[in-house]
Structures are given as structure tokens and as C-alpha cells.
XYZ file of C-alpha atoms in Angstrom:
590
model
C 151.343 57.000 78.264
C 152.811 56.916 81.691
C 153.408 60.700 81.533
C 149.759 61.320 80.581
C 148.636 59.021 83.385
C 150.820 60.978 85.978
C 149.343 64.252 84.714
C 145.796 62.905 85.031
C 146.651 61.815 88.617
C 148.018 65.264 89.502
C 144.962 66.917 88.136
C 142.548 64.718 90.095
C 144.531 65.325 93.398
C 144.461 69.089 92.770
C 140.652 69.137 92.220
C 140.153 67.066 95.360
C 142.316 69.572 97.368
C 140.174 72.533 95.897
C 136.883 70.843 96.843
C 138.198 70.184 100.390
C 139.327 73.641 100.769
C 135.924 75.047 99.618
C 134.047 72.731 101.970
C 136.332 74.009 104.865
C 135.594 77.610 104.097
C 131.868 77.069 103.897
C 131.794 75.296 107.241
C 133.893 77.992 108.804
C 131.431 80.621 107.417
C 128.369 78.555 108.785
C 130.027 78.478 112.265
C 130.785 82.158 112.163
C 127.249 83.183 111.231
C 125.782 80.853 113.705
C 127.391 82.918 116.496
C 125.968 86.203 115.334
C 123.438 87.614 117.649
C 119.734 87.850 116.556
C 120.046 91.556 115.819
C 122.569 90.925 113.109
C 126.313 91.729 112.726
C 125.696 95.382 112.639
C 122.986 95.453 115.294
C 123.441 98.207 117.848
C 123.563 96.665 121.341
C 122.494 99.770 123.106
C 119.145 101.471 122.747
C 120.234 104.722 124.526
C 120.000 108.173 122.937
C 122.694 108.576 120.320
C 123.564 112.046 119.139
C 125.881 112.848 116.412
C 127.818 116.124 116.255
C 126.274 118.797 114.198
C 127.414 118.051 110.540
C 126.379 118.285 106.905
C 125.031 115.316 105.158
C 126.206 115.471 101.547
C 123.309 113.295 100.226
C 120.197 115.343 100.077
C 117.369 113.852 102.078
C 114.418 115.457 100.263
C 113.529 116.442 96.790
C 111.894 119.819 97.421
C 112.994 121.569 100.503
C 110.963 124.172 102.532
C 112.413 127.461 101.659
C 111.217 130.863 102.643
C 108.211 131.773 100.375
C 109.099 134.424 97.939
C 106.653 136.117 95.569
C 106.966 137.616 92.078
C 104.064 139.342 90.388
C 103.393 138.623 86.715
C 100.401 139.597 84.613
C 98.259 136.993 82.916
C 96.261 137.541 79.714
C 93.277 139.077 81.661
C 95.438 142.040 82.980
C 95.687 140.278 86.445
C 98.919 139.764 88.254
C 100.600 136.604 89.534
C 102.756 135.711 92.527
C 105.362 133.025 92.653
C 106.600 131.032 95.603
C 108.283 127.639 96.360
C 106.159 124.535 97.424
C 107.322 122.750 100.416
C 107.584 119.259 98.828
C 106.374 117.239 95.884
C 106.248 113.537 94.862
C 105.202 111.848 91.791
C 102.476 109.180 92.566
C 101.309 106.347 90.288
C 99.417 107.164 87.086
C 101.401 110.275 86.581
C 99.655 112.018 89.412
C 101.860 114.921 91.033
C 101.249 115.658 94.773
C 102.373 119.071 95.705
C 102.522 120.184 99.399
C 102.496 123.795 100.571
C 103.581 124.963 104.034
C 100.778 125.914 106.450
C 102.163 129.435 106.591
C 102.382 129.842 102.748
C 100.151 132.243 100.912
C 96.477 131.246 100.879
C 95.684 129.101 97.915
C 91.967 129.867 97.743
C 90.466 129.991 94.316
C 91.085 127.922 91.196
C 94.498 126.250 91.136
C 96.539 125.042 88.159
C 99.760 123.122 88.153
C 102.297 124.555 85.668
C 105.144 122.295 84.656
C 108.424 122.790 82.894
C 107.863 123.934 79.314
C 104.653 125.680 80.295
C 102.225 122.629 80.182
C 99.424 122.911 82.713
C 96.659 120.787 84.328
C 93.928 121.467 86.922
C 95.027 120.942 90.525
C 92.620 119.600 93.249
C 92.722 120.715 96.777
C 93.104 117.558 99.042
C 92.968 119.358 102.353
C 95.591 119.682 105.138
C 97.824 116.766 106.163
C 97.419 115.646 109.749
C 99.204 117.679 112.265
C 98.673 119.519 115.617
C 96.210 122.496 115.413
C 96.153 123.772 111.901
C 99.822 123.319 111.192
C 99.542 120.615 108.614
C 100.712 121.268 105.069
C 98.164 121.762 102.445
C 98.122 119.102 99.619
C 97.230 119.427 95.962
C 96.971 116.831 93.224
C 97.357 117.290 89.496
C 97.999 114.965 86.540
C 101.318 115.529 84.785
C 100.386 116.491 81.082
C 101.880 114.466 78.280
C 104.315 117.142 77.054
C 105.857 117.357 80.576
C 106.397 113.557 80.695
C 109.039 113.590 77.862
C 111.642 115.326 80.146
C 114.345 113.086 81.630
C 113.814 114.864 84.964
C 110.556 116.094 86.358
C 110.842 119.205 88.421
C 108.216 120.067 90.983
C 105.462 122.074 89.342
C 104.287 125.607 90.169
C 100.834 126.203 91.539
C 98.891 128.974 89.642
C 96.195 130.360 91.954
C 93.439 132.389 90.346
C 91.366 134.216 92.917
C 88.213 136.062 92.729
C 90.102 139.342 92.980
C 92.006 140.992 90.177
C 95.186 139.079 90.926
C 96.604 135.793 90.011
C 99.274 134.146 91.971
C 101.828 131.303 91.175
C 103.000 129.201 94.034
C 106.145 127.276 93.096
C 109.433 128.510 92.036
C 113.027 127.598 92.161
C 115.477 126.264 94.674
C 118.588 128.562 95.128
C 119.732 129.717 91.672
C 116.356 129.936 90.068
C 116.180 126.206 89.037
C 113.109 123.915 90.211
C 114.126 120.700 92.036
C 113.058 117.290 90.799
C 110.075 115.638 92.426
C 110.472 112.467 94.609
C 109.117 109.170 93.182
C 106.659 107.175 95.108
C 107.806 104.067 93.249
C 111.120 103.953 95.382
C 111.797 104.047 99.106
C 110.429 107.074 100.687
C 109.469 108.642 104.131
C 106.266 110.297 103.490
C 104.582 111.142 106.895
C 105.143 111.615 110.524
C 103.090 112.136 113.582
C 103.751 112.887 117.357
C 101.719 110.684 119.674
C 101.881 109.094 123.110
C 103.584 111.824 125.029
C 106.279 112.616 122.458
C 106.975 109.508 120.485
C 107.252 110.083 116.743
C 105.620 107.780 114.249
C 107.472 107.810 111.014
C 105.685 106.357 107.954
C 107.865 104.916 105.259
C 107.539 102.777 102.209
C 110.120 100.290 100.906
C 111.785 99.366 104.216
C 109.432 96.378 104.965
C 108.101 95.626 101.445
C 106.783 92.042 102.260
C 103.834 91.325 104.440
C 104.716 89.725 107.795
C 108.480 90.221 107.259
C 109.645 93.298 109.146
C 113.242 94.571 109.396
C 114.433 94.542 112.991
C 114.090 98.060 114.751
C 117.897 97.567 115.712
C 118.684 98.053 111.968
C 116.814 101.436 111.872
C 117.992 104.865 112.777
C 115.772 107.920 113.114
C 117.555 110.992 111.646
C 116.343 114.530 112.495
C 117.845 117.118 110.169
C 117.366 120.706 108.913
C 116.919 121.187 105.174
C 119.780 123.323 103.664
C 119.251 126.041 101.079
C 122.762 125.927 99.713
C 124.880 123.245 98.056
C 126.543 121.914 101.114
C 123.879 119.234 102.021
C 121.483 118.939 104.893
C 122.267 119.586 108.544
C 121.826 116.442 110.688
C 121.160 117.366 114.383
C 120.281 113.962 115.977
C 120.356 110.177 115.246
C 118.222 107.965 117.358
C 117.565 104.234 117.391
C 114.055 103.265 116.299
C 111.916 101.569 118.994
C 109.634 99.617 116.682
C 109.634 98.577 113.009
C 106.417 97.047 111.469
C 105.003 97.428 107.960
C 105.223 101.096 107.024
C 105.307 102.391 110.581
C 108.330 103.186 112.653
C 108.334 104.490 116.345
C 111.058 106.916 117.119
C 112.093 108.837 120.110
C 111.578 112.565 119.937
C 114.684 114.790 119.338
C 116.416 116.226 122.408
C 114.606 119.309 123.954
C 117.181 121.888 122.999
C 116.727 120.934 119.356
C 112.877 121.034 119.648
C 113.027 124.505 121.124
C 114.762 126.013 118.005
C 112.592 127.960 115.700
C 113.785 126.479 112.483
C 111.811 123.647 110.761
C 112.966 120.189 111.738
C 112.595 117.257 109.362
C 112.836 113.512 109.952
C 113.873 110.456 107.962
C 115.088 106.927 108.487
C 118.440 105.224 107.682
C 118.995 101.583 107.562
C 122.361 100.409 109.069
C 125.090 100.666 106.452
C 122.899 102.651 103.936
C 122.197 106.162 103.046
C 119.118 107.874 104.696
C 115.817 107.646 102.737
C 114.425 110.548 100.858
C 111.853 112.242 102.989
C 108.820 114.428 102.846
C 108.140 114.242 106.614
C 108.347 117.112 108.969
C 108.633 116.840 112.741
C 105.653 118.831 113.904
C 105.049 118.600 117.637
C 102.477 120.821 119.432
C 103.774 124.220 120.013
C 103.827 125.767 123.559
C 100.592 127.637 124.011
C 98.914 126.151 120.966
C 95.306 124.982 121.231
C 95.644 121.218 120.568
C 93.481 119.798 123.419
C 91.838 116.542 122.423
C 88.057 116.546 122.046
C 85.862 114.912 124.722
C 86.731 111.277 124.865
C 83.874 109.159 123.501
C 83.038 105.485 124.097
C 82.953 104.399 120.559
C 84.340 105.965 117.306
C 84.549 104.649 113.745
C 87.427 105.005 111.368
C 87.443 104.223 107.753
C 89.385 105.125 104.503
C 87.302 106.776 101.665
C 87.680 107.695 98.110
C 84.683 108.891 96.066
C 82.081 107.183 98.231
C 80.309 110.526 99.480
C 76.950 109.369 98.264
C 76.944 106.389 100.596
C 78.237 108.367 103.576
C 75.026 109.709 105.012
C 73.417 106.263 105.331
C 76.469 104.903 106.859
C 76.839 107.701 109.401
C 73.190 107.977 110.437
C 72.909 104.269 110.923
C 75.935 103.812 113.013
C 75.277 106.913 115.134
C 71.798 105.552 115.877
C 73.278 102.182 117.173
C 76.037 103.747 119.251
C 78.957 105.356 117.326
C 79.706 108.739 118.778
C 82.320 110.136 116.394
C 83.577 109.358 112.803
C 87.047 109.754 111.354
C 87.295 109.637 107.530
C 90.762 109.158 106.035
C 90.474 110.824 102.635
C 92.469 109.036 99.905
C 92.169 111.740 97.315
C 88.290 111.914 96.792
C 87.091 113.907 93.767
C 83.415 113.842 94.695
C 81.322 116.008 97.015
C 82.774 114.549 100.218
C 83.342 117.929 101.804
C 79.689 118.941 101.296
C 78.350 115.772 102.676
C 80.581 116.041 105.778
C 79.243 119.639 106.264
C 75.726 118.480 105.965
C 76.199 115.726 108.407
C 77.945 117.884 111.021
C 75.163 120.569 110.675
C 72.619 117.870 111.384
C 74.289 117.071 114.761
C 76.737 114.324 113.820
C 80.591 114.516 114.750
C 82.409 113.720 111.405
C 86.059 114.657 110.755
C 88.194 114.123 107.610
C 91.936 113.443 107.582
C 93.797 114.028 104.339
C 95.651 110.804 103.596
C 96.745 110.919 99.781
C 99.343 108.160 99.924
C 98.780 105.395 97.477
C 98.099 101.863 98.776
C 98.800 102.792 102.452
C 95.533 101.741 104.181
C 97.370 99.876 106.899
C 99.504 102.788 107.706
C 96.475 105.066 107.668
C 94.642 102.896 110.237
C 97.878 102.722 112.371
C 97.789 106.623 112.458
C 94.017 106.496 113.267
C 94.703 104.202 116.240
C 97.524 106.189 117.474
C 96.411 109.738 116.910
C 92.840 109.351 118.286
C 93.676 107.290 121.380
C 92.802 110.114 123.706
C 89.578 110.999 121.816
C 88.053 107.502 121.904
C 88.048 104.453 124.113
C 86.945 102.047 121.281
C 87.427 102.305 117.508
C 85.446 100.340 114.847
C 87.434 99.968 111.742
C 84.819 99.429 109.043
C 84.245 100.494 105.461
C 81.367 102.664 104.250
C 79.715 99.589 102.654
C 79.848 97.765 106.034
C 77.058 98.056 108.706
C 77.518 96.575 112.184
C 74.272 94.721 113.105
C 72.795 92.070 115.434
C 69.487 90.296 114.428
C 68.532 90.768 118.207
C 68.405 94.549 117.426
C 65.633 93.829 115.051
C 63.406 93.506 118.067
C 63.789 97.124 118.974
C 60.582 99.058 118.055
C 60.446 102.502 116.632
C 63.844 104.005 117.811
C 67.139 102.043 118.279
C 68.326 101.894 121.862
C 72.096 102.693 121.857
C 72.542 101.125 125.344
C 71.534 97.728 124.301
C 73.307 97.807 120.953
C 77.044 98.606 120.304
C 77.616 100.076 123.698
C 76.453 96.907 125.366
C 78.990 94.968 123.191
C 82.087 96.847 124.550
C 80.730 97.469 128.093
C 80.051 93.780 128.810
C 83.667 92.476 128.042
C 86.169 91.572 130.627
C 88.910 93.931 131.542
C 91.598 92.170 129.596
C 89.721 92.180 126.295
C 91.365 94.555 123.838
C 89.586 93.677 120.654
C 86.145 92.200 119.745
C 85.900 90.518 116.317
C 82.817 90.435 114.316
C 82.134 88.065 111.250
C 81.147 89.538 107.951
C 78.033 88.413 106.029
C 78.744 89.337 102.262
C 75.673 90.550 100.343
C 75.289 90.191 96.541
C 73.837 92.452 93.867
C 70.402 91.053 94.749
C 68.943 91.366 91.274
C 69.946 95.082 91.015
C 71.398 96.596 87.820
C 72.000 100.065 89.328
C 72.598 101.607 92.863
C 69.506 101.511 94.915
C 68.524 105.118 95.682
C 66.907 104.166 98.899
C 70.176 102.947 100.338
C 72.378 99.884 100.291
C 70.739 98.392 103.410
C 67.248 98.710 101.684
C 68.247 97.509 98.197
C 70.565 94.575 98.801
C 68.880 91.784 100.688
C 70.403 88.521 99.417
C 73.824 87.261 100.704
C 76.226 84.343 100.918
C 75.684 81.693 103.457
C 79.117 81.427 104.895
C 81.335 84.152 106.644
C 84.823 84.424 105.328
C 86.144 87.714 106.671
C 85.861 89.685 109.990
C 86.154 93.260 111.281
C 86.970 94.459 114.763
C 86.104 96.873 117.465
C 89.475 97.885 119.005
C 90.229 99.251 122.559
C 92.759 101.849 121.576
C 94.702 101.735 124.882
C 95.366 98.013 124.260
C 96.980 98.345 120.801
C 100.616 97.089 120.583
C 103.265 99.844 120.227
C 104.128 98.601 116.811
C 100.695 99.403 115.567
C 100.871 96.431 113.231
C 97.481 95.503 111.697
C 95.856 93.578 108.825
C 93.048 96.069 108.446
C 90.678 93.513 109.972
C 92.420 93.378 113.277
C 95.450 94.756 115.307
C 98.086 93.300 117.389
C 97.491 93.818 121.119
C 99.907 94.678 123.993
C 100.818 91.918 126.456
C 98.116 91.295 128.948
C 95.335 91.867 126.551
C 93.456 89.412 124.306
C 90.779 89.372 121.800
C 87.524 87.572 121.529
C 84.756 86.894 119.083
C 81.127 88.113 119.437
C 78.848 85.656 117.649
C 75.745 87.696 118.490
C 76.810 90.676 116.319
C 77.949 90.733 112.670
C 78.954 93.097 109.970
C 76.479 93.265 107.001
C 79.058 93.797 104.187
C 77.346 95.118 100.971
C 80.346 93.906 99.069
C 79.073 92.702 95.736
C 76.987 95.705 94.606
C 75.423 96.488 91.153
C 78.098 96.226 88.551
C 78.287 99.904 87.725
C 79.272 100.447 91.408
C 81.366 97.317 91.904
C 83.646 97.762 88.901
C 85.101 100.927 90.417
C 87.172 98.467 92.624
C 89.340 97.709 89.620
C 90.942 101.182 89.871
C 93.312 100.221 92.663
C 93.167 98.531 95.942
C 94.033 100.705 98.952
C 95.768 97.955 101.034
C 99.628 97.935 100.963
C 99.799 94.231 100.704
C 96.829 93.322 98.513
C 97.400 93.124 94.665
C 95.333 95.228 92.366
C 92.641 93.271 90.573
C 94.279 93.995 87.205
C 97.525 92.294 88.282
C 97.531 88.575 87.290
C 98.811 87.349 90.656
C 97.474 85.849 93.739
C 94.591 84.173 91.808
C 93.319 82.304 94.857
C 93.378 85.178 97.260
C 90.167 85.705 99.300
C 90.319 89.389 98.317
C 89.633 88.508 94.744
C 86.017 88.102 93.646
C 85.132 84.446 92.628
C 84.660 84.195 88.883
C 86.137 87.581 88.183
C 88.971 88.062 85.693
C 91.596 90.816 85.521
C 89.544 93.322 83.497
C 86.459 95.192 84.513
C 84.167 93.130 82.366
C 80.800 92.149 83.867
C 80.542 88.391 84.373
C 77.545 86.624 82.961
C 74.714 86.468 85.556
C 76.289 88.992 87.908
C 72.963 90.558 89.132
C 72.121 87.109 90.773
C 75.398 86.009 92.000
C 76.255 85.494 95.710
C 72.650 84.971 96.578
C 72.132 82.101 98.869
C 70.153 83.484 101.817
C 67.380 86.039 101.598
C 68.135 88.335 104.493
C 65.847 91.408 105.158
C 66.476 91.731 108.873
C 68.481 95.049 108.604
C 66.259 96.494 106.006
C 63.221 95.862 108.202
C 64.668 97.275 111.209
C 65.882 100.595 109.614
C 62.473 100.987 108.005
C 60.906 100.811 111.523
C 63.622 103.166 112.913
C 63.964 105.761 110.077
C 60.857 105.285 107.905
C 59.685 103.253 104.979
C 63.005 103.686 103.171
C 65.571 106.476 102.788
C 67.987 107.926 100.430
C 70.951 110.157 100.804
C 69.604 113.729 101.183
C 70.675 117.359 101.537
C 71.125 119.351 104.741
C 67.415 119.993 105.152
C 66.613 116.313 105.263
C 64.272 115.275 108.152
C 66.370 112.890 110.128
C 70.059 113.894 110.265
C 70.687 113.777 106.582
C 67.980 111.454 105.319
C 65.009 111.912 103.178
C 62.420 109.213 103.728
C 60.857 107.575 100.692
C 57.313 106.113 101.135
C 56.891 102.969 99.109
């Protein structure tokens, strides 16, 4: 018995010693980490230019590299001939959509285009326009759905683009990397550098997903390196020419210094990616594309007020929105096209032919609205003094403007809003009045400002007029407003609001179930964030019309904007063709 007691006593002492040692180790670790500087244990103390010797990076940075375009003629069943060449880059987007990019100097892809995948499966390709770049140097983007047979492969090589022109030839753009084998597409679902832009006298904005995945939680810029490299055509990896510390890190936008001048002056294409301290560089689609010496890249005449919005399949609403805002003081419009499949190009052509200034920017990236607006604020800084970030279903309006007879007076409307602020005001916020279906079961042909006239009483959201030279260098934004540089502040304007025709007839409204464009807003089909203000009250997770939808959100009968536009433009109006009487509108007499 005494032996067992001594053993129990020894075991208890051993356990006590182990517990004490563990506590001491934990305390030592806590003291150690408390002395680490804010940048982290691996933070680089210096922000100076850091160049690495020319070397080979054995981990490939991109999925489909930009090789010299080659052509191979092959006949099709109609006796025509085909040409084959390699696309510059390709990425698999959600819903099995493939995005294929062609170099600006690749063979012209005019005509009907088809994606051809491994095994011979095909699907139609849509032309999305040229990605933003100086002059006409942006790569051309095409989208196509991956057919079911092609999805069965373990790897998914980049598709070929088969181009059937009106001539007697048929060309195939897309071929193999060295050795005759197509490379695998990048995946949008992972970390990826997808775009870049040169702004502010040479700074390079690099757009990347997966580095800062949570809203409001940004990795320190000291943890990020900007890697400039040249894509290799062999098996030795990519050639890194410069590694520089990032200046800012916020959301999906990273500001980088430009590469050294000798590197810029070389004729070979230079690409850019990001590397997190201690990790491999991210896969990248981005090309460093600065203005070339002697190229015609002068900014257009600087306007007082511009408008920027992101669009997808809303072309039928565009004329009303553009004509109205041009009448109250907007001088220029930038449309970031998120993969529209409607007649957006035709509507833009008609509006420009009628005297408006409307530009489209291809922005095919999924759930990247904040990044698109960051691009808009930086890229158009020298073209606009103020930018209104409003959607196509949002109309800036003041009840005081309703007193204007016959024609709207721009000088007393939007222009007076920005011209009357103090010099340190960098942003003017406007409350949103949310309108409901107003008894409508279908889209009002005479226009949303005419057909939706009943709204909610309280204002929950806001939009902003932004002074572009006051934007913080990080370009961080919440879509509704931006962060400002030190020395600038924002203010509210209670005299002007945004009429938001948010809850439209169900056939139009249910389209929002497809996908939300904001990076940090859950899709409505995802059963999360049930109390978010972005979700519609009383709406479930499926596109099923709630009972009584046509009369929901109707607390105040508000016809002020309808009455004003009827005096300005006529008894009513609907979107019309180019020959419409008033810059894109055909009047409808009631």
C-alpha cells in the first residue's frame, strides 16, 4: 500500500512540473510576440526599391502565357479554311463560364466566334470588348460556357476560339503551349491576380482576389511584394526582373511602384503579380501595360461631373437614365460592363449619336464591383472633377428642381451641389428613397420614373458624389462611399436625394437572384446574413414572388420626379431608337 501511495505521489509531482513548464513556455511566447512590431515578424522595415537579380521562378505564375501567335489553316465542312493561334490567357469563372483573352495584336476576331474544348466539344463565344488599357492596347475578352462533355476531364485546358468570318475562311484562335499541348485554365475560385492599371503618374494598381477575403480586414501592405516578370515559353519557369514593396493593400486593390525604367523600355511583354511574405507568388492574368512613347493617350477634356456605374443586361433602362442625368448636370458617363448579353452596344451607339458622352469599360470579373469602382475613381481622375457612383435604377433628384418649368437648369441642379461646397469637402452623400412596385405587374414602358410612384417612408442607404482628387490612395470603398485623403471630409446634402427604383415589377426584380456584383455581399440564394439590409424584407432564398408583391413598400405616394420629367421631356417617354426626338427618347402622349 505504501508503494502504491509513493507512486501516486510521484505521478502527481510529475504532472505538476509539466503544468508549470507549459505555463512558463506560454508566458514566454506571449512576451515574445508582444515585442513584435506592428508590421509582423516578417515585415520589411524599408520601403525602398528592392530589385532581385535576374532569375528563373520555377513556379509558373500564369496558366496561359502570351506566346507569339501562330496560324494553321484547316478546312471546315463548308470548304473554308481555319487558322489556329494561342490565346493570351484564360480563366474558369463561376457557373462553368470560360473567359478567354486575346492579345490586342492578335488576329482580328471579327465574325461568329465559337469555343472549342478538348475532345471537340464546342459552345458559342460572346465578345465582351477590350479590357481597360491605354489607347487600344487592351486584350480582347470572350466568354463561353464549358459544355458538359468537357467538364468530365480532370484538367480543363484553355479552349480554342474558332472564328468564322464573312469571307471564305474560318480561323481558329487558340492552340498549344510549346510542345503542342494546351495549358490548363486558371480558376477564379482561388487566389488570382486578374487586372492591372497604370495611374497617377506611373503607379500600378494590381487587382487580386483572395488576399483580403474579409470585408474590413486588410493584410498590411508591408506583407505584399509586387513581382514583375516575363512569361517563359520553355520549361524553366518565368523570368522575374523586379520585386518591389506594395504601397497600399485594401480589398482587392494593391498599389505598386512601377518597374525600373530600363525594364520598362524593353520590348518584351512584362507581367505583374503579387507575393505574400513567405508564400509563392499568386497566379496572374495581369499585364503591365503603360502608355507607350508617342502613343495617343491624352485624357479627354476634363468635365465637372461624371457618372460611373456597373451594368449587366440593363440596356433597356439606359436611355432614360442617361438623358435624365445629362439634363440635370452630368457631362460624361462610364459604364463598367459586367458581361452584358443584351443590346448595350447599340444603346450606347444611339446615345452617343444623339450627342451624349457615354463610354463602356469591359469588366468581366465576377463579384468585383468595389474593385471596378476603385478603377473608375483612379483611371478617370484626369477626365472628371466629380464622379457620381449611382446605379441605372437610381436617379439623383431634389424636390426643389420640380419648380423648374419647361427645361431643367443644370446650373441650379447638380452643378450647384458640387460648386457650393467648401474647399475641403471631398464627398457629398445623398440619401436614397426606395420605390416599390407601385401596383405594376410588368416593366412600365414609359420609364421607371413614370411608372413607379410609391415609396418607403424612411431612407436606409445613401450614394455619393465623389471629388476624385480627394480619394485616398488605397481607393477603399463600400460602393456607397470612398475613404478620403487626410485634409478632406465628407458632408450630407439634405436637399438632394436619390430616387432608387429598387423594388420593381417582379419579372424585373427577380433577375437580382442571379448573382450580386458586390464582393462582400452574399448572393440572395445563399442562406446567410439573413438580417442584412441588402436583403429584401420578406424575401426568401429562391426567386419566388411573395404574396402581395405588387403593393409592397408603398408608404408614400411620390410623383414629384414623374411630374418634373413630364414637363421637361413630354407627357411620358419610353426608351427609343436613334431617331427619337429628344436624345434617345420617344414621347408618349397619355
